[in-house]
Short mmCIF file of C-alpha atoms and ligand atoms in Angstrom, two decimals:
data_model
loop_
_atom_site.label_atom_id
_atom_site.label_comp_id
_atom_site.label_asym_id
_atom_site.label_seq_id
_atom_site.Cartn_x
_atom_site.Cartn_y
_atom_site.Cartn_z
CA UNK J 4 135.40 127.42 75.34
CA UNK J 5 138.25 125.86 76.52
CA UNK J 6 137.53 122.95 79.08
CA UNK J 7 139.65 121.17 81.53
CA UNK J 8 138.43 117.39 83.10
CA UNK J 9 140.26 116.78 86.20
CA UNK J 10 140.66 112.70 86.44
CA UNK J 11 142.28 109.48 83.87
CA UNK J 12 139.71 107.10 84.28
CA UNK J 13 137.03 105.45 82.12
CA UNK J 14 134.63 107.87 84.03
CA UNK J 15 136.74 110.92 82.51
CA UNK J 16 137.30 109.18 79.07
CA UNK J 17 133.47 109.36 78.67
CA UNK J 18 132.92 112.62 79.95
CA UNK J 19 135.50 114.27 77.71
CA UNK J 20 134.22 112.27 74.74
CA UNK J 21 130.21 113.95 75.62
CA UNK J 22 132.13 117.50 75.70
CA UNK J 23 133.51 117.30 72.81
CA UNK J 24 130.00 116.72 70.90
CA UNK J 25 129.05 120.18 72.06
CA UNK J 26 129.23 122.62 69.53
CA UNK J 27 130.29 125.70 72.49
CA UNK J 28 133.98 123.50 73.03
CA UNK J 29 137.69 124.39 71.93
CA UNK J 30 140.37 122.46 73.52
CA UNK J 31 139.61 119.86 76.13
CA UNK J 32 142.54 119.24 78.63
CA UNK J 33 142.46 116.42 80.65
CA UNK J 34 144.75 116.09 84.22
CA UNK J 35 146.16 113.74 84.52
CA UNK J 36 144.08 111.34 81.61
CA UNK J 37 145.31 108.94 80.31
CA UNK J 38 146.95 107.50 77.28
CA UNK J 39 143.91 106.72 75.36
CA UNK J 40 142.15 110.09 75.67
CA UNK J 41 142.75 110.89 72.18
CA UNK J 42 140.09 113.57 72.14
CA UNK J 43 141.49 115.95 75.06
CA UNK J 44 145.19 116.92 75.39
CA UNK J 45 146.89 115.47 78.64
CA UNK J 46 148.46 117.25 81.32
CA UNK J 47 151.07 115.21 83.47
CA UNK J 48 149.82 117.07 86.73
CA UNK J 49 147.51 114.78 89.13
CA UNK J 50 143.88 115.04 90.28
CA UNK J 51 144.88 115.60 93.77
CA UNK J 52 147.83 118.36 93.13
CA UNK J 53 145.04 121.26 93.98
CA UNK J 54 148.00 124.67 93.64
CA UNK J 55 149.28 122.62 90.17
CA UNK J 56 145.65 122.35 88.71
CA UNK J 57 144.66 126.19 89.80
CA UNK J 58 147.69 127.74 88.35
CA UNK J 59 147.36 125.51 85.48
CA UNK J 60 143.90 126.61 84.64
CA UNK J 61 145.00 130.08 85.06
CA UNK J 62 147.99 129.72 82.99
CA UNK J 63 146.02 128.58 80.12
CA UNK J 64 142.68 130.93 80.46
CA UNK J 65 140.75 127.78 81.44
CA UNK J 66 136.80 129.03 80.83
CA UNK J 67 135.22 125.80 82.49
CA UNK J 68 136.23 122.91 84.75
CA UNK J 69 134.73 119.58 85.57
CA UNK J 70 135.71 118.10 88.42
CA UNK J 71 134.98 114.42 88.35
CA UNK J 72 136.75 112.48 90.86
CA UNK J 73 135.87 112.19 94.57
CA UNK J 74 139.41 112.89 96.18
CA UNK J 75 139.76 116.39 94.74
CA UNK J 76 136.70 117.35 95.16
CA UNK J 77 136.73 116.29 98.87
CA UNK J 78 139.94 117.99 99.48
CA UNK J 79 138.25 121.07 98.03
CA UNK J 80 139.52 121.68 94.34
CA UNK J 81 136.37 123.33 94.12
CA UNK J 82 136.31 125.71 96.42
CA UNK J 83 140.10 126.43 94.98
CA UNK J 84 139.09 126.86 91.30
CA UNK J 85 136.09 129.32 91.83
CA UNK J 86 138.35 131.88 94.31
CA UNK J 87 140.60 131.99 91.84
CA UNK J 88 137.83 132.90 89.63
CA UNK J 89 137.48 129.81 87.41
CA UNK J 90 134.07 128.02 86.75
CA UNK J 91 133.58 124.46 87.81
CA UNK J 92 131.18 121.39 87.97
CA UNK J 93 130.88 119.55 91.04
CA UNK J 94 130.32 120.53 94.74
CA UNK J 95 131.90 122.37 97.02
CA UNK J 96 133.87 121.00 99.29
CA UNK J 97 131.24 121.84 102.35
CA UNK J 98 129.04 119.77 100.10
CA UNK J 99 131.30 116.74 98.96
CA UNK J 100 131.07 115.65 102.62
CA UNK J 101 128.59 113.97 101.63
CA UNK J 102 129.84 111.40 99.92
CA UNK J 103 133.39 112.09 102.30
CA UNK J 104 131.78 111.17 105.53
CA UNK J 105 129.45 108.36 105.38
CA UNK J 106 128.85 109.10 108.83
CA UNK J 107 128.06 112.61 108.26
CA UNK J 108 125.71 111.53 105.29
CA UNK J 109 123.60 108.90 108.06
CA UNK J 110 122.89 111.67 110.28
CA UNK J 111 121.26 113.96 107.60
CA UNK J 112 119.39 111.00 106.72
CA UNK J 113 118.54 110.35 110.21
CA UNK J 114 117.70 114.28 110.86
CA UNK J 115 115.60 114.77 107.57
CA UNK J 116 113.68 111.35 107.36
CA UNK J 117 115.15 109.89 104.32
CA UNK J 118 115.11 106.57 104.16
CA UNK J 119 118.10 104.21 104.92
CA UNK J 120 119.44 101.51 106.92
CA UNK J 121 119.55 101.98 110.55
CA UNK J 122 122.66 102.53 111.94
CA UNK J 123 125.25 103.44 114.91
CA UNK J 124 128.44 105.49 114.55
CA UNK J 125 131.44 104.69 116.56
CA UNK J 126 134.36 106.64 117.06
CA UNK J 127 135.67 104.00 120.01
CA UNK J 128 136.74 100.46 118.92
CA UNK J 129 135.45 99.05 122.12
CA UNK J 130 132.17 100.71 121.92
CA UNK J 131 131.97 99.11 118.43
CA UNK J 132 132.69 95.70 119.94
CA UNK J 133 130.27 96.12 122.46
CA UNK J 134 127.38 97.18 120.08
CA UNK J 135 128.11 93.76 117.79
CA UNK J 136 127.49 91.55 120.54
CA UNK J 137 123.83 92.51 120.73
CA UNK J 138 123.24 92.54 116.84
CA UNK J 139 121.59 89.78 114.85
CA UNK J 140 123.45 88.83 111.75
CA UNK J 141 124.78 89.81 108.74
CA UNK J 142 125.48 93.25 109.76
CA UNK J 143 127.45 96.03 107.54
CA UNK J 144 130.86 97.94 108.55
CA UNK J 145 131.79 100.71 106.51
CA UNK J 146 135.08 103.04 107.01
CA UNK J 147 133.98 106.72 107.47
CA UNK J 148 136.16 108.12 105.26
CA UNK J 149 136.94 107.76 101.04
CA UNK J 150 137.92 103.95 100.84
CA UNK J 151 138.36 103.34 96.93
CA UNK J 152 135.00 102.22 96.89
CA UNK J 153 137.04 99.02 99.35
CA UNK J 154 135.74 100.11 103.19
CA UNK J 155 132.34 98.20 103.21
CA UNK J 156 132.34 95.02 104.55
CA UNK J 157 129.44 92.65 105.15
CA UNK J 158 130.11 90.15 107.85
CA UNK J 159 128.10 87.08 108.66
CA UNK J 160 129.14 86.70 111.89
CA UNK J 161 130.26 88.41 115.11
CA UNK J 162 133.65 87.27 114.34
CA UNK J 163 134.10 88.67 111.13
CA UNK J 164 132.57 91.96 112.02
CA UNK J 165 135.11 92.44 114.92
CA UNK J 166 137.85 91.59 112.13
CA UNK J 167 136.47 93.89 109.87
CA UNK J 168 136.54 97.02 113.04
CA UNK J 169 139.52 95.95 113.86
CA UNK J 170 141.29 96.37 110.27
CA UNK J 171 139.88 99.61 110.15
CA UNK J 172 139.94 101.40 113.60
CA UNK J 173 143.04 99.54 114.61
CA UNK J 174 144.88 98.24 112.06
CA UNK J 175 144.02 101.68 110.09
CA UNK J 176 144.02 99.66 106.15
CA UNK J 177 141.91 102.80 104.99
CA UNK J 178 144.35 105.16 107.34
CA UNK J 179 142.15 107.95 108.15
CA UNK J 180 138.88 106.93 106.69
CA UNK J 181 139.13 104.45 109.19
CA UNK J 182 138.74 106.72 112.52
CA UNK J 183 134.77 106.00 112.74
CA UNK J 184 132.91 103.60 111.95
CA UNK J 185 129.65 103.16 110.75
CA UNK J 186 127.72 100.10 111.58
CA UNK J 187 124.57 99.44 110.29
CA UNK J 188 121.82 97.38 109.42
CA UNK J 189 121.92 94.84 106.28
CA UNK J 190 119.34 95.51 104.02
CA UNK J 191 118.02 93.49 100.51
CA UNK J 192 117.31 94.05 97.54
CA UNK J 193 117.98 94.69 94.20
CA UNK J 194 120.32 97.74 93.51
CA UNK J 195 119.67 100.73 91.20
CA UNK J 196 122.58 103.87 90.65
CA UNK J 197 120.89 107.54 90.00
CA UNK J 198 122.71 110.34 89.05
CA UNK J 199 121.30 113.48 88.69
CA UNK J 200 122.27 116.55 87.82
CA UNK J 201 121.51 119.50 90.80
CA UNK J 202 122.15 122.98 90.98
CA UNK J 203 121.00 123.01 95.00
CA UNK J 204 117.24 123.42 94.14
CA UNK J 205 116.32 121.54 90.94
CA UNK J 206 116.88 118.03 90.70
CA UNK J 207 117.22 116.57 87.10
CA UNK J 208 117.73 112.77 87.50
CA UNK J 209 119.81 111.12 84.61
CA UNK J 210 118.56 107.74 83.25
CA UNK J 211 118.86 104.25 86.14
CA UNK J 212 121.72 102.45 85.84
CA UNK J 213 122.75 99.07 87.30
CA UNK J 214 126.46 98.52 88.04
CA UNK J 215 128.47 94.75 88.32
CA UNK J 216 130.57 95.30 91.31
CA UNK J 217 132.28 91.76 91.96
CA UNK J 218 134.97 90.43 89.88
CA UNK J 219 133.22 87.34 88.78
CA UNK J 220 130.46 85.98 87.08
CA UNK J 221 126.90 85.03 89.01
CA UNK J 222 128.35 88.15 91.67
CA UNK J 223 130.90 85.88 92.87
CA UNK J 224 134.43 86.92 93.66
CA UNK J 225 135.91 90.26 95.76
CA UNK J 226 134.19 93.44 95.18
CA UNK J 227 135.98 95.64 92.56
CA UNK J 228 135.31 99.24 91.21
CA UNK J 229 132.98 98.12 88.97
CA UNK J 230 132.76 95.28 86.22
CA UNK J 231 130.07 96.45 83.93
CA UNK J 232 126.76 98.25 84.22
CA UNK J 233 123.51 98.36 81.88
CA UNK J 234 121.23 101.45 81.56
CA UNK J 235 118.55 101.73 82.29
CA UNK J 236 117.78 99.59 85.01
CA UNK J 237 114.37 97.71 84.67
CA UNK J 238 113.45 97.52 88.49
CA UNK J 239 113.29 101.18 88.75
CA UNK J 240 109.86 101.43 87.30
CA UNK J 241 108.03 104.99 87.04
CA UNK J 242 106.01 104.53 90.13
CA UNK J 243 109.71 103.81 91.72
CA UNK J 244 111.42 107.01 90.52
CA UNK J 245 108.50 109.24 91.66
CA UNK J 246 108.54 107.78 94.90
CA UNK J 247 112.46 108.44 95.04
CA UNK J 248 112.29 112.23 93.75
CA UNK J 249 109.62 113.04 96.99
CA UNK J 250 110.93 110.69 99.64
CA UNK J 251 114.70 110.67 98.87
CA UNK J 252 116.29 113.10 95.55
CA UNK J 253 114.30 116.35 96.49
CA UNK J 254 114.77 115.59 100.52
CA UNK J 255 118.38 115.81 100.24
CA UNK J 256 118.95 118.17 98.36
CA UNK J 257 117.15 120.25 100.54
CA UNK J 258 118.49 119.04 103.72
CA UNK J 259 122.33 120.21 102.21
CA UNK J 260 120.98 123.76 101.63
CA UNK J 261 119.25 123.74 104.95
CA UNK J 262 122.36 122.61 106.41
CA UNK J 263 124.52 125.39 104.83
CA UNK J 264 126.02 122.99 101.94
CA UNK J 265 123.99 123.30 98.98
CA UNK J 266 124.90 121.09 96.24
CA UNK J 267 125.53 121.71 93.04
CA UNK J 268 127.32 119.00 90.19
CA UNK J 269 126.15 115.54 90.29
CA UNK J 270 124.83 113.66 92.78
CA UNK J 271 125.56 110.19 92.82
CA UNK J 272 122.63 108.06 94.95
CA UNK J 273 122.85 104.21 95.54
CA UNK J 274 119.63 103.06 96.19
CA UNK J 275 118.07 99.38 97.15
CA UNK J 276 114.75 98.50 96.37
CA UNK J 277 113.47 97.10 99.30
CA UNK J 278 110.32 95.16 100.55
CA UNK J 279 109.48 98.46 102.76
CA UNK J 280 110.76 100.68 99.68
CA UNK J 281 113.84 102.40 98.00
CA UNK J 282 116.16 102.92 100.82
CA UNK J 283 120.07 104.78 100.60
CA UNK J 284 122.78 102.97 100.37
CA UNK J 285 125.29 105.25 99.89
CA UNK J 286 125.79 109.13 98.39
CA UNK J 287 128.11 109.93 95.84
CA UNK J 288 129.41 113.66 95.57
CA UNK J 289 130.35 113.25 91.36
CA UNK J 290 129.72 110.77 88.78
CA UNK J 291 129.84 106.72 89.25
CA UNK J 292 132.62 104.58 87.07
CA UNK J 293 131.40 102.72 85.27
CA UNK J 294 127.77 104.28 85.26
CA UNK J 295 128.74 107.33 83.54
CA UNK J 296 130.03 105.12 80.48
CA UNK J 297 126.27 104.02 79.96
CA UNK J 298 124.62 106.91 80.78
CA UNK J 299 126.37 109.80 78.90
CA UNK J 300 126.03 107.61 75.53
CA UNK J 301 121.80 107.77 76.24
CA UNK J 302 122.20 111.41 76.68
CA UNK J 303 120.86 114.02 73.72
CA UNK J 304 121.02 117.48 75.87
CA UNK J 305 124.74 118.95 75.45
CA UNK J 306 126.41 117.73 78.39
CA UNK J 307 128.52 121.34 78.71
CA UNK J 308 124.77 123.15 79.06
CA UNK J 309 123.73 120.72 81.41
CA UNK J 310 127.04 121.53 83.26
CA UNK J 311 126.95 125.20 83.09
CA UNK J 312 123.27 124.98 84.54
CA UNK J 313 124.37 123.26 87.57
CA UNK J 314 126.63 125.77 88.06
CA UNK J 315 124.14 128.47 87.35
CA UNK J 316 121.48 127.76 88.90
CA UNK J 317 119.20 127.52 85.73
CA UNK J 318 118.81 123.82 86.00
CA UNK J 319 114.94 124.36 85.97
CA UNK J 320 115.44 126.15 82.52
CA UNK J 321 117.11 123.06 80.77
CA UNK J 322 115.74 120.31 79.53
CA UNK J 323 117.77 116.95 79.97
CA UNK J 324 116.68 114.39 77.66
CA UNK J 325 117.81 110.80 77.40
CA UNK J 326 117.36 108.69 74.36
CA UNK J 327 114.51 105.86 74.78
CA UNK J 328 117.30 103.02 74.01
CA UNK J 329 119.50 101.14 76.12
CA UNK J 330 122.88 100.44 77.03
CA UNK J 331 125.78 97.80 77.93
CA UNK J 332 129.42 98.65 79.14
CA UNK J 333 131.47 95.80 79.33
CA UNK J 334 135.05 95.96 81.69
CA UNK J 335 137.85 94.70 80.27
CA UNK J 336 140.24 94.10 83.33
CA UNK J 337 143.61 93.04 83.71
CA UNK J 338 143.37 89.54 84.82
CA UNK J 339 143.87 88.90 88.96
CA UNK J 340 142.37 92.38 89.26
CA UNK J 341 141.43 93.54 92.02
CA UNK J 342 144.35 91.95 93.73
CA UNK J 343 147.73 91.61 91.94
CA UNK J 344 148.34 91.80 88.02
CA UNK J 345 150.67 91.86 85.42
CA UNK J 346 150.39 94.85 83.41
CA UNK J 347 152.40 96.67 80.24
CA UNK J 348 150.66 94.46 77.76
CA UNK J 349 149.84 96.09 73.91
CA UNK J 350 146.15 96.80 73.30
CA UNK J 351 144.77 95.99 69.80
CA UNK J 352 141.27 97.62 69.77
CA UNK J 353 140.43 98.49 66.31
CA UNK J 354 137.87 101.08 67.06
CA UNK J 355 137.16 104.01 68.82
CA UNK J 356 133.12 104.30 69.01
CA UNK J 357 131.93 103.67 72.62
CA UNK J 358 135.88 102.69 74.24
CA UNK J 359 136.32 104.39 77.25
CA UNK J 360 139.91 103.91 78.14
CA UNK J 361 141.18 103.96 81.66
CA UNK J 362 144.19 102.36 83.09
CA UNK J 363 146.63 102.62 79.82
CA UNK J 364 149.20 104.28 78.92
CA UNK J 365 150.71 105.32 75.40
CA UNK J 366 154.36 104.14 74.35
CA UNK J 367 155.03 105.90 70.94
CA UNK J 368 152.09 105.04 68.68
CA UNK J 369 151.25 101.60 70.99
CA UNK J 370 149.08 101.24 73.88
CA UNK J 371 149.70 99.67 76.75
CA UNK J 372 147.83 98.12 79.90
CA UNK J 373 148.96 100.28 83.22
CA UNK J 374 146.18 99.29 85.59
CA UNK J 375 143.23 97.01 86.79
CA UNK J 376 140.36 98.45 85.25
CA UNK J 377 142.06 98.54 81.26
CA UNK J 378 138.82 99.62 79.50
CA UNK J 379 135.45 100.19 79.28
CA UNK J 380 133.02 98.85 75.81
CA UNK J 381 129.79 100.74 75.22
CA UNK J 382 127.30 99.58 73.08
CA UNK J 383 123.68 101.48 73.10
CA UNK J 384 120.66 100.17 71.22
CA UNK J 385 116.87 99.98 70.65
CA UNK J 386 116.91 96.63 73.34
CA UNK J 387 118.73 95.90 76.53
CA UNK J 388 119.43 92.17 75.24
CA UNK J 389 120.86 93.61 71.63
CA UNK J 390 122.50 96.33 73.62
CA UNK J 391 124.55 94.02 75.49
CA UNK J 392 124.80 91.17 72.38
CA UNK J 393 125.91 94.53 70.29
CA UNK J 394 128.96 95.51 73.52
CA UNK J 395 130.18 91.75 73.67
CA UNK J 396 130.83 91.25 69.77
CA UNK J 397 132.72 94.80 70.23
CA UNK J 398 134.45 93.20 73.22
CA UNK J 399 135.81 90.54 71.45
CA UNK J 400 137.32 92.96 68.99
CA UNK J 401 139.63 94.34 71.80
CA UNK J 402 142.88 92.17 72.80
CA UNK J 403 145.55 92.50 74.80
CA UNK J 404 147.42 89.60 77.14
CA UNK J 405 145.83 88.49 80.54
CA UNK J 406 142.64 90.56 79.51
CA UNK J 407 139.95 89.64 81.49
CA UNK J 408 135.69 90.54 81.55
CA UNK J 409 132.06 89.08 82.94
CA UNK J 410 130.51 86.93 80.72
CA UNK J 411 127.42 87.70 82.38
CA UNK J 412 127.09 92.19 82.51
CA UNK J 413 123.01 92.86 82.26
CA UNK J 414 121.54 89.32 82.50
CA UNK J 415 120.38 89.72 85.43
CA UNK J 416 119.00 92.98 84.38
CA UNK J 417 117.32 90.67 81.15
CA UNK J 418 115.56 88.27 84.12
CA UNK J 419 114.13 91.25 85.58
CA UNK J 420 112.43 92.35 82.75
CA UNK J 421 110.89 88.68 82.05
CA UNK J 422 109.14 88.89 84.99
P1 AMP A 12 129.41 101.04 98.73
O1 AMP A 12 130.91 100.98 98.59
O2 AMP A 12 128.91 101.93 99.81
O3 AMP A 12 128.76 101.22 97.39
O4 AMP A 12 128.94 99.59 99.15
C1 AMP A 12 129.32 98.50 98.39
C2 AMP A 12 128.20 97.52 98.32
O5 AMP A 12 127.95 96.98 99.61
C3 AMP A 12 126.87 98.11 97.88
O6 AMP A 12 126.76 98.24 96.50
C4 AMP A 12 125.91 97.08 98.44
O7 AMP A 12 125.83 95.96 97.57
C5 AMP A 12 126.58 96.64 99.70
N1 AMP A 12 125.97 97.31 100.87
C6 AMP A 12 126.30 98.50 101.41
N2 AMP A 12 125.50 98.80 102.45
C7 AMP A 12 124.65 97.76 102.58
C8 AMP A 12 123.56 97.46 103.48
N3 AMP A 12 123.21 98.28 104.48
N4 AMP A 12 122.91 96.29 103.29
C9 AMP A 12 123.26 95.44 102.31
N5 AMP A 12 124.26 95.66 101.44
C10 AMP A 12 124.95 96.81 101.56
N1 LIG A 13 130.23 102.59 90.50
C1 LIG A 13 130.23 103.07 91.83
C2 LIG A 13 131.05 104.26 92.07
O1 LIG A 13 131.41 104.98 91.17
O2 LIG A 13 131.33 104.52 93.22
#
């Protein structure tokens, strides 16, 4: 078959590199990917250009697609892709409001009883100001709409939370996205990711996954896309995952086909592990960055059958299997990321096993550095603590100038599992 991965990130990198294990596929093209997607042949048309990608997939007798990112699938590449007759992974985009409306996702928590933080929507800025006055502190604002993972903001204080409203309902920094907001209540704990595969009715959870969202070491610093991320997580015991498959996995899934958006692809859920139990944090409509580069490299099913099933609607006749081992990915970023940084730097990495390239770009037979998030590291073995030993002698294989990483990716993860 001949596949095409809409997306150029690390995400992609790894999903292209787990399709082309599987014995059923040709030619992988990737659109845009990126320079170091050796594996899949890239295609200088972007993830959001929906009429370029269609005609493009029906120009070259695409048999599959995997949408990956959130943008396109939001906008409905989807929905595009299948009228014109092409199969796809990932939701609809009735569906990918999900992740697309954060206040549409706290209301069909709020209708079906799945647990979350409580919360207010507010489509008025001085409504929102109101409501802070009464609230006890720290309290979360989030923009409604797709942010870049950038529209949640805790705030300490009823200062800072007016700030925060303001910037987005007034100031518009997330344009759009910034219309409503959601308020809501902060909530602790430590956090776990979940992705599982869903074809509207079966829910096939991958293996936990713990991402490293701030830029610096001990959490410290602004939050970023994503730093690093083990897998899998230690706090999400057994007794923890059943309790999420009845009282939050099969609930929503459920609650979208109720609601006339059944879901089918991957769905994404951030969860915190509460003192009154695992709670939502947030829904994803497609897979995380940089979970997917720790969980693909667990998986032993064929990715592409586990795709096709979603699709399908035979999830509950395939068996997804993980490997009992663990996992380390390690973000090499360009230093001053996520602000400003310097980037068109040559990239020495001498080998290819478990790199997930993402913002780089090729010049002739070189390499370069094009973006914040450079590359991803992957190392998966029988321990979590030679797992991430095994990704950090790999990461100091890798050079280019102004590279930065954590020191620190999975030891909190290690703590956990001393206790
Ligand atoms: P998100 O972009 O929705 O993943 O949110 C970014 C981060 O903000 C999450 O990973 C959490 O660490 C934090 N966060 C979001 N909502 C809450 C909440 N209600 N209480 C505490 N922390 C939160
Ligand atoms: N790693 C979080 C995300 O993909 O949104």
């Amino acid at each position: 078959m001949d596949i095409m991965v809409i997306g150029g990130g690390g995400r992609e990198h790894a999903v292209v590199k787990a399709l082309k294990k599987s014995p059923r596929v040709n030619k992988i093209y990737a659109l845009p990917g990126n320079g170091g997607m050796r594996e899949a042949i890239t295609v200088d048309i972007g993830a959001k250009d929906l009429n370029k990608i269609v005609e493009f997939a029906l120009s070259h007798k695409i048999d599959y697609a995997v949408v990956t990112p959130d943008d396109p699938l939001v906008l409905g590449l989807v929905d595009s892709l299948t009228e014109a007759g092409i199969p796809c992974f990932g939701p609809d985009k009735k569906a990918a409001i999900i992740e697309g409306s954060k206040a549409f996702a706290k209301e069909l928590m709020n209708k079906y009883g799945i647990p979350t933080a409580k919360y207010r929507v507010f489509s008025d800025r001085n409504k929102a100001v109101s409501y802070l006055k009464e609230q006890t502190y720290p309290v979360v604002v989030k923009a409604d709409g797709l942010a870049l993972g950038k529209g949640v903001i805790i705030a300490a204080t009823e200062k800072e939370a007016v700030a925060a409203v303001d910037s987005m309902m007034q100031d518009r920094v997330f344009g759009d996205s910034g219309k409503s907001v959601v308020i809501e209540e902060f909530l602790s704990g430590p956090e776990v990711s979940v992705l599982a595969f869903t074809d509207g009715k079966t829910v096939k959870p991958m293996v936990s996954s713990m991402d490293h969202k701030r830029a610096k070491d001990g959490d410290k610093g602004l939050n970023t896309g994503g730093m690093g991320t083990i897998a899998p997580n230690p706090y999400y015991t057994e007794e923890i995952a059943k309790r999420c498959m009845n009282s939050i996995f099969l609930p929503t899934v459920r609650a979208m086909e109720k609601e006339g958006r059944t879901f089918k692809g991957c769905l994404y859920f951030g969860l915190m592990l509460t003192k009154d139990g695992p709670k939502v944090i947030e829904y994803n409509c497609r897979f995380g960055d940089p979970e997917t580069q720790v969980v693909l490299p667990l998986m032993e099913t064929d990715l592409l059958d586990a795709m096709i099933a979603t699709t399908n609607g035979t999830l509950d006749k395939t068996e997804i299997r993980f490997k009992q081992q663990a996992a380390c990915c390690v973000i090499m970023a360009s230093d001053g990321y996520p602000l400003s940084y310097e980037k068109g730097f040559e990239i020495n990495c001498p080998f290819s096993d478990g790199v997930y390239f993402a913002g780089v770009k090729k010049d002739g037979d070189k390499l370069l550095t094009s973006g914040g998030r450079v590359l991803g590291v992957t190392a998966t073995a029988e321990t979590l603590e030679k797992a991430i030993k095994s990704a950090y002698e790999k990461v100091e294989k890798v050079s280019f100038k102004n590279a930065y990483y954590r020191k620190d990716i999975g030891k909190k993860a290690l703590r956990a599992k001393e206790k």
